[in-house]
Amino acid sequence: MTTPRLFSGMQPSADSLHFGNYAGALIQWIEMQSTHDAVFCVVDLHAITVPQDPQALAATTRKTAAQYIACGIDPQKSTLFVQSHVPAHSELAWILNTVTSFGEASRMTQFKDKSQKQGSDNATVGLFTYPILQAADILLYDATVVPVGEDQRQHIELTRNISERFNQRFGDTFVVPEVKIMDAAAKIYDLQNPESKMSKSGESPQGILWLLDEPAVITKKVKSAVTDTDTDIRFDAENKPGVSNLLTLASLATGKSVPALEKEFQGSGYGNLKSTVAEAVVELLEPIRTTTHELLADPAELDRILAAGASKAEAIADTTLAKVHEAVGLLPRA
Ligand code: TYM
């Protein structure tokens, strides 16, 4: 029996990944790399769909890859590479553009949110077709499963629709992938605005826990997290979003279940809960921060790892792309 393949990726759109990226995606990636043939990508072509700093992109791309490794992705076991190093991603995206309807692309809620932020007329066509490039990422690798956070569900659903339609129209070519979302960590919320997801473009810098934050910064952010005027420590996402988010963070960082934590903190006040969250998150992130900086101190070695990953990825991607060309009827180059 062949090992099932997974594909996933993150945008290198900030100097550091944040706790939402870790909880929603990386925890699953690390677990699944021992049961799957895992392919992990730093999706730099996605990161240029919004205004970005060309001076910073190469550095944030390396930093993102270093954080994957520091969190536990093993480049010996898994394939780790940079999206723009494998041209097949852009090429397949073009072909998939031609089987995606304008209507279905228009329904993507992430596009609506992001384009509203920039003023709809200024949003790029690249931002509009972003999910189609994401579909290409996944479909090139015959991935059976895509581990992500809740906010990516709609994009994976679109990938499924595109692949099914392509297969119907041109014959069986793509594996139709399943989404995998971890219930408990599907969505981590902003500490200052616990009704919005923690996001690299979040409005309040105090609300985002970066993986590379110094311990004192993490402690300060957790201690100033918005809660409510009540004193009850219980999980109730609707009425107590701030406290519920802290319970989720505590659970992920300590390994204890949310009900066990509710019991432990019954009647003890928000201050104690925040201290526990701060300590546990610092303990969890400290080795990640240290290892990331060690890896970044040797960029040549990091680039070598990424080049080896790109070669492995390219071999798979080019085979799929050749099948797609044939299915669509493009003339083979002599
Ligand atoms: P990106 O870079 O926004 O996020 C990377 C991963 O982190 C998850 N995530 C969260 N999970 C829980 N709580 C949060 N607050 C939170 N914020 C982010 C995301 O769900 C994601 O899993 N479009 C993708 C990148 C991509 C991709 C792909 C993913 C491109 N091609 C192919 C999977 C497969 C994105 O913007 O992720």
Tab-separated table of N, CA, C and O in Angstrom, residues 242-286:
chain	number	residue	atom	x	y	z
A	242	GLY	N	-13.211	35.925	24.829
A	242	GLY	CA	-11.838	36.134	25.304
A	242	GLY	C	-11.382	35.010	26.217
A	242	GLY	O	-10.294	34.443	26.050
A	243	VAL	N	-12.233	34.672	27.194
A	243	VAL	CA	-11.887	33.609	28.150
A	243	VAL	C	-11.796	32.264	27.415
A	243	VAL	O	-10.886	31.460	27.671
A	244	SER	N	-12.708	32.040	26.489
A	244	SER	CA	-12.687	30.769	25.748
A	244	SER	C	-11.396	30.640	24.948
A	244	SER	O	-10.793	29.567	24.883
A	245	ASN	N	-10.957	31.749	24.339
A	245	ASN	CA	-9.707	31.729	23.573
A	245	ASN	C	-8.529	31.421	24.500
A	245	ASN	O	-7.652	30.627	24.152
A	246	LEU	N	-8.527	32.014	25.707
A	246	LEU	CA	-7.435	31.732	26.658
A	246	LEU	C	-7.453	30.258	27.061
A	246	LEU	O	-6.395	29.633	27.204
A	247	LEU	N	-8.656	29.704	27.232
A	247	LEU	CA	-8.737	28.273	27.585
A	247	LEU	C	-8.186	27.408	26.452
A	247	LEU	O	-7.489	26.421	26.691
A	248	THR	N	-8.494	27.788	25.204
A	248	THR	CA	-7.954	27.034	24.064
A	248	THR	C	-6.429	27.109	24.057
A	248	THR	O	-5.740	26.092	23.890
A	249	LEU	N	-5.895	28.318	24.252
A	249	LEU	CA	-4.436	28.480	24.266
A	249	LEU	C	-3.819	27.650	25.388
A	249	LEU	O	-2.809	26.961	25.187
A	250	ALA	N	-4.461	27.702	26.578
A	250	ALA	CA	-3.937	26.943	27.723
A	250	ALA	C	-3.935	25.459	27.400
A	250	ALA	O	-2.974	24.739	27.680
A	251	SER	N	-5.012	24.997	26.787
A	251	SER	CA	-5.129	23.583	26.478
A	251	SER	C	-4.047	23.158	25.472
A	251	SER	O	-3.380	22.135	25.648
A	252	LEU	N	-3.856	23.962	24.433
A	252	LEU	CA	-2.857	23.599	23.416
A	252	LEU	C	-1.443	23.631	23.986
A	252	LEU	O	-0.606	22.804	23.646
A	253	ALA	N	-1.190	24.605	24.875
A	253	ALA	CA	0.178	24.748	25.381
A	253	ALA	C	0.495	23.796	26.533
A	253	ALA	O	1.651	23.460	26.747
A	254	THR	N	-0.538	23.354	27.279
A	254	THR	CA	-0.250	22.458	28.420
A	254	THR	C	-0.560	20.997	28.102
A	254	THR	O	-0.122	20.102	28.815
A	255	GLY	N	-1.393	20.768	27.070
A	255	GLY	CA	-1.810	19.400	26.762
A	255	GLY	C	-2.997	18.949	27.616
A	255	GLY	O	-3.483	17.830	27.461
A	256	LYS	N	-3.490	19.814	28.521
A	256	LYS	CA	-4.672	19.435	29.330
A	256	LYS	C	-5.936	19.764	28.545
A	256	LYS	O	-5.936	20.695	27.733
A	257	SER	N	-7.025	19.027	28.849
A	257	SER	CA	-8.261	19.293	28.106
A	257	SER	C	-8.930	20.566	28.642
A	257	SER	O	-8.681	20.971	29.785
A	258	VAL	N	-9.794	21.171	27.822
A	258	VAL	CA	-10.509	22.374	28.265
A	258	VAL	C	-11.372	22.075	29.505
A	258	VAL	O	-11.305	22.826	30.485
A	259	PRO	N	-12.159	20.975	29.557
A	259	PRO	CA	-12.931	20.712	30.784
A	259	PRO	C	-12.039	20.572	32.022
A	259	PRO	O	-12.383	21.071	33.098
A	260	ALA	N	-10.867	19.940	31.856
A	260	ALA	CA	-9.963	19.797	33.011
A	260	ALA	C	-9.491	21.169	33.471
A	260	ALA	O	-9.401	21.443	34.679
A	261	LEU	N	-9.219	22.054	32.526
A	261	LEU	CA	-8.765	23.401	32.891
A	261	LEU	C	-9.889	24.203	33.542
A	261	LEU	O	-9.662	24.940	34.504
A	262	GLU	N	-11.114	24.035	33.030
A	262	GLU	CA	-12.268	24.744	33.635
A	262	GLU	C	-12.376	24.363	35.108
A	262	GLU	O	-12.607	25.199	35.974
A	263	LYS	N	-12.196	23.082	35.370
A	263	LYS	CA	-12.282	22.580	36.745
A	263	LYS	C	-11.144	23.150	37.604
A	263	LYS	O	-11.359	23.650	38.699
A	264	GLU	N	-9.940	23.066	37.024
A	264	GLU	CA	-8.764	23.526	37.760
A	264	GLU	C	-8.869	25.003	38.145
A	264	GLU	O	-8.447	25.404	39.221
A	265	PHE	N	-9.460	25.808	37.264
A	265	PHE	CA	-9.475	27.253	37.511
A	265	PHE	C	-10.797	27.757	38.081
A	265	PHE	O	-10.989	28.970	38.197
A	266	GLN	N	-11.681	26.824	38.433
A	266	GLN	CA	-12.985	27.232	38.951
A	266	GLN	C	-12.804	28.194	40.135
A	266	GLN	O	-12.064	27.886	41.079
A	267	GLY	N	-13.426	29.367	40.057
A	267	GLY	CA	-13.391	30.330	41.160
A	267	GLY	C	-12.035	30.979	41.395
A	267	GLY	O	-11.832	31.653	42.401
A	268	SER	N	-11.094	30.816	40.466
A	268	SER	CA	-9.755	31.342	40.788
A	268	SER	C	-9.411	32.682	40.121
A	268	SER	O	-8.358	33.244	40.405
A	269	GLY	N	-10.266	33.198	39.242
A	269	GLY	CA	-9.999	34.533	38.669
A	269	GLY	C	-9.177	34.477	37.388
A	269	GLY	O	-8.394	33.561	37.177
A	270	TYR	N	-9.391	35.518	36.579
A	270	TYR	CA	-8.736	35.553	35.269
A	270	TYR	C	-7.215	35.703	35.362
A	270	TYR	O	-6.480	35.246	34.495
A	271	GLY	N	-6.746	36.376	36.408
A	271	GLY	CA	-5.300	36.610	36.571
A	271	GLY	C	-4.525	35.303	36.588
A	271	GLY	O	-3.496	35.168	35.907
A	272	ASN	N	-5.038	34.337	37.354
A	272	ASN	CA	-4.354	33.035	37.432
A	272	ASN	C	-4.348	32.318	36.096
A	272	ASN	O	-3.351	31.721	35.698
A	273	LEU	N	-5.499	32.372	35.427
A	273	LEU	CA	-5.583	31.707	34.119
A	273	LEU	C	-4.558	32.331	33.166
A	273	LEU	O	-3.816	31.635	32.464
A	274	LYS	N	-4.508	33.663	33.158
A	274	LYS	CA	-3.569	34.354	32.257
A	274	LYS	C	-2.125	33.994	32.589
A	274	LYS	O	-1.311	33.796	31.675
A	275	SER	N	-1.801	33.894	33.887
A	275	SER	CA	-0.415	33.531	34.253
A	275	SER	C	-0.080	32.149	33.725
A	275	SER	O	1.012	31.917	33.186
A	276	THR	N	-1.017	31.218	33.869
A	276	THR	CA	-0.766	29.854	33.377
A	276	THR	C	-0.583	29.854	31.867
A	276	THR	O	0.336	29.216	31.337
A	277	VAL	N	-1.456	30.586	31.150
A	277	VAL	CA	-1.341	30.628	29.685
A	277	VAL	C	0.012	31.216	29.305
A	277	VAL	O	0.739	30.659	28.475
A	278	ALA	N	0.372	32.331	29.929
A	278	ALA	CA	1.635	33.006	29.577
A	278	ALA	C	2.813	32.057	29.795
A	278	ALA	O	3.651	31.884	28.900
A	279	GLU	N	2.852	31.417	30.968
A	279	GLU	CA	3.986	30.519	31.256
A	279	GLU	C	4.049	29.358	30.262
A	279	GLU	O	5.119	29.020	29.749
A	280	ALA	N	2.895	28.757	29.991
A	280	ALA	CA	2.881	27.581	29.110
A	280	ALA	C	3.256	27.967	27.679
A	280	ALA	O	3.995	27.237	27.001
A	281	VAL	N	2.766	29.121	27.220
A	281	VAL	CA	3.083	29.530	25.839
A	281	VAL	C	4.570	29.884	25.740
A	281	VAL	O	5.241	29.510	24.776
A	282	VAL	N	5.100	30.570	26.748
A	282	VAL	CA	6.533	30.897	26.736
A	282	VAL	C	7.350	29.607	26.672
A	282	VAL	O	8.281	29.482	25.867
A	283	GLU	N	6.979	28.644	27.493
A	283	GLU	CA	7.732	27.379	27.537
A	283	GLU	C	7.684	26.653	26.180
A	283	GLU	O	8.667	26.102	25.710
A	284	LEU	N	6.502	26.701	25.565
A	284	LEU	CA	6.340	26.038	24.272
A	284	LEU	C	7.147	26.743	23.171
A	284	LEU	O	7.765	26.091	22.323
A	285	LEU	N	7.114	28.083	23.182
A	285	LEU	CA	7.704	28.818	22.059
A	285	LEU	C	9.202	29.089	22.196
A	285	LEU	O	9.870	29.329	21.184
A	286	GLU	N	9.704	29.033	23.424
A	286	GLU	CA	11.114	29.373	23.622
A	286	GLU	C	12.061	28.532	22.747
A	286	GLU	O	12.893	29.089	22.022
